[in-house]
Amino acid sequence: MGSLTKAAEEGPSAAVDWSDEAVIYVNGVRRVLPDGLAHLTLLQYLRDIGLQGTKLGCGEGGCGACTVMVSCYDQTTKKSQHYAINACLAPLYSLEGMHIITVEGIGDRQRGLHPVQERLAKAHGSQCGFCTPGFVMSMYALLRSSKHPPTEEQIEDSLAGNLCRCTGYRPIIDAFRVFAKTDDSLYTASPSENANGQAICPSTGKPCSCRNETDVNANESSTLSSVKVYLPCSYNEIDGNSYSEKELIFPPELQLRKFMPLKLNGFNGIRWYRPLKLEQLLYLRSCYPDAKLIIGNSEVGVETKFKNAQYKVMISVTHVPELHTLKVEEHGLHIGSAVRLAQLQKFLKNVIAERGSHETSSCHAILRQLKWFAGTQIRNVASVGGNICTASPISDLNPLWMATGANFQIIDVNNNVRTTAAKDFFLGYRKVDLKADEILLSVILPWTRPYEYVKEFKQAHRREDDIALVNAGMRMHITEAEGNWIVSDVSIVYGGVAVVPLTAAKTEKFLVGKKLDDGLLDETFNLLKEDIPLAENAPGGMVEFRSSLTLSFFFKFFLYVTHEMNIKGLRKVGLDAANMSAIQSYTRPVSIGTQGYESVGQGTAVGQPMVHMSAMLQVTGEAEYVDDTPTPPNNLHAALVLSKKAHARILSIDDSVAKCSPGFAGVFLSKDVPGSNHIGPIIHDEEVFASDVVTCVGQIIGIVVADTHDNAKAAANKVNIEYSELPAILSISEAVKAGSFHPNTTRCLSNGDVEQCFASNTCDKIIEGEIRVGGQEHFYMEPQCTFVWPVDSGNEIHMISSTQ
């Protein structure tokens, strides 16, 4: 590498011999990616070249409809690796040197269906079919990456990042269960034999002659239509894939290809770099302090797509070996910041198997937490350092790094390395202790000591692929003193309760030196309420529930530690049977479901469990949806101009800069709406485009059209709107005080003659006064309202009269 001083003067191109040649393979076809596509995701590229089986669902890695399989060659193990990713988040250039396989690449109706596709179709595993290609590719990637048949639990885990709103998942799981290992006798070279030498059918357990029937017909290599009984797939020990004689192999060119540092460009001046050495990365950091470091793009991709974040320089650190370190050292584990979470999972499993249990309590806790961290596709690309530096208040791992006493190694552009404790790293909302010229190098996770226990906690709306409402990491070390076991060190950290992971400092100080017994709980709970306060208007809501979780988590941790002491004979009093469930990690059996139906009709499809007509199209990605329809020539794309204020008056709208934007075709505001600008189902009280006052963030003010969607979005962001903010009215009482009433609020619901009822004194129950409207603490007493019960009505209200 050249002189850094000279390079700084001449720009980054002088520092290293950057290449702009990007090569990928898609379904076995070599493709050279032109410069200028740094803004594209893999999904956009695939659909642009006609591979529309990969669908756009949520666009943020949560639904799995865009799942594809990526293959790369590991120069260390000399083997190809296969894993599923979300194409909607993967930057196109991040796949350079890799092989991408989509649902079209594994089978279609002309060439024949892959067994995964055929099984899903025949098991009625698709209905609308939009999510189906994603399920196919998740299962396919699991089979390609497995040296041995996966278990049913592994199959379900691999599908955790895929959502389906139609099937209820039962037929999908049933379809893929055939690929699972359930009984070793199913995987022998020949069927088992009984004492008489007769072959035993693996399906019925009875003597049979199905030896030949269970093999795939050699002349029907494209499908498994001739299979009478499904046997497990054959697995290749080198490539780790099933049906290896039919699969697309990893391209030899990519296996022999030498990686080069990349420098490419994208829309709107975006620059993309891929350094190969730490030195190159640090140099780029010195040149572009505001550059975003990219690994899985699971956070930055969402920011740029949905939050209009603009990052002019992005640096992919996926090929910097110094950031991919995984080492077992004397004092703990050395984990590189670019290590993918899926890699960390495998590494921790090996460490736990090789080290003593007293050293790996923190490893167990992190591994258990990772099981519920996002979906498989996200874990396959998201990194340790990315999750740390994102500094999300609801990060599942950051409370654990803090609780376990982990340290972060940070390096600056001058190769100076400093170490900071994880508990001191998070400074504020999305702010960390990293200077502009520094990057996170690695994480040092210390071994736990004898009688030191670490536990993880997470509560979300659902178990799999969901963000936490509250999470926590807790650690406690107990020692013997004068015949008693006391707390010598403790760490309690909560996430999801503040802008940063919050340490229960008063509680920790109180617990140190205390004897671990049931008497501690009441005082500890009171201190926790002080340490972890949640205001009534705390972001995220559900304040009472989340507050109760902070106490519940500690209670479970207390029971967990005392139970471990019981196992080691350190306590004489065991746990009540009612409390045992609190210390057990969540597990569930493999999903089981049945469908009952009566087969009726003879010689007709009516009443028969027939595969529906679209199934084969859906499992191969050939089914066309509205989004797959080719756009006509000279098609224009639109982007909305949205309000950035919650309640404000529009003073002016300046679209002059937008009109100079590339590809701009037009901008339309309220004055351009023909006829009335108001709409509504009954009362036309809603504006199409806001003309004077906006009442929420995201309210539509106008629309911009351009030749491409990217150009339309860029132009829409250039429309400058000047506001005058208006006071917020947040309660009914404030609305009354301000005279802010809903239009046409005067309503009268009546049944009978109210006036006559009063005049004739025929009502024996009359209530006059104020009506309480709202909850227990925030309510409004509406004046001048009367409820009337006629004599013969019992307690049923028949007449209501209101002046407001």
mmCIF file of C-alpha atoms in Angstrom, residues 267 634-641 655 657-669 672 689 700-719:
data_model
loop_
_atom_site.group_PDB
_atom_site.id
_atom_site.type_symbol
_atom_site.label_atom_id
_atom_site.label_comp_id
_atom_site.label_asym_id
_atom_site.label_seq_id
_atom_site.Cartn_x
_atom_site.Cartn_y
_atom_site.Cartn_z
ATOM 1 C CA PHE A 267 -27.111 6.510 -8.113
ATOM 2 C CA ASN A 634 -42.301 5.335 -21.230
ATOM 3 C CA ASN A 635 -43.795 4.305 -17.906
ATOM 4 C CA LEU A 636 -43.532 6.917 -15.167
ATOM 5 C CA HIS A 637 -42.936 6.211 -11.478
ATOM 6 C CA ALA A 638 -44.351 8.153 -8.546
ATOM 7 C CA ALA A 639 -43.131 9.077 -5.084
ATOM 8 C CA LEU A 640 -45.117 10.884 -2.396
ATOM 9 C CA VAL A 641 -44.191 14.171 -0.764
ATOM 10 C CA ASP A 655 -40.393 22.589 -5.816
ATOM 11 C CA VAL A 657 -34.922 22.085 -6.902
ATOM 12 C CA ALA A 658 -37.064 19.009 -7.532
ATOM 13 C CA LYS A 659 -37.846 20.194 -11.051
ATOM 14 C CA CYS A 660 -34.109 20.185 -11.829
ATOM 15 C CA SER A 661 -33.696 16.615 -10.609
ATOM 16 C CA PRO A 662 -32.717 13.942 -13.190
ATOM 17 C CA GLY A 663 -35.686 12.224 -14.843
ATOM 18 C CA PHE A 664 -38.229 14.632 -13.341
ATOM 19 C CA ALA A 665 -41.569 14.621 -15.162
ATOM 20 C CA GLY A 666 -43.967 16.518 -12.909
ATOM 21 C CA VAL A 667 -45.108 17.477 -9.428
ATOM 22 C CA PHE A 668 -48.736 17.686 -8.344
ATOM 23 C CA LEU A 669 -50.065 19.460 -5.258
ATOM 24 C CA ASP A 672 -53.585 20.543 -9.236
ATOM 25 C CA PHE A 689 -53.270 16.508 -0.716
ATOM 26 C CA ILE A 700 -49.601 13.354 1.824
ATOM 27 C CA ILE A 701 -48.837 16.849 0.570
ATOM 28 C CA GLY A 702 -48.123 16.034 -3.060
ATOM 29 C CA ILE A 703 -46.766 13.547 -5.548
ATOM 30 C CA VAL A 704 -43.720 13.605 -7.836
ATOM 31 C CA VAL A 705 -43.405 11.546 -11.014
ATOM 32 C CA ALA A 706 -40.200 10.693 -12.851
ATOM 33 C CA ASP A 707 -38.768 8.180 -15.296
ATOM 34 C CA THR A 708 -37.550 5.774 -12.572
ATOM 35 C CA HIS A 709 -38.645 5.089 -9.032
ATOM 36 C CA ASP A 710 -35.237 6.142 -7.671
ATOM 37 C CA ASN A 711 -35.432 9.429 -9.554
ATOM 38 C CA ALA A 712 -38.959 10.011 -8.283
ATOM 39 C CA LYS A 713 -37.921 9.411 -4.668
ATOM 40 C CA ALA A 714 -34.880 11.658 -5.045
ATOM 41 C CA ALA A 715 -36.989 14.459 -6.520
ATOM 42 C CA ALA A 716 -39.676 14.108 -3.839
ATOM 43 C CA ASN A 717 -37.019 14.512 -1.145
ATOM 44 C CA LYS A 718 -35.946 17.779 -2.760
ATOM 45 C CA VAL A 719 -39.345 19.454 -2.376
#
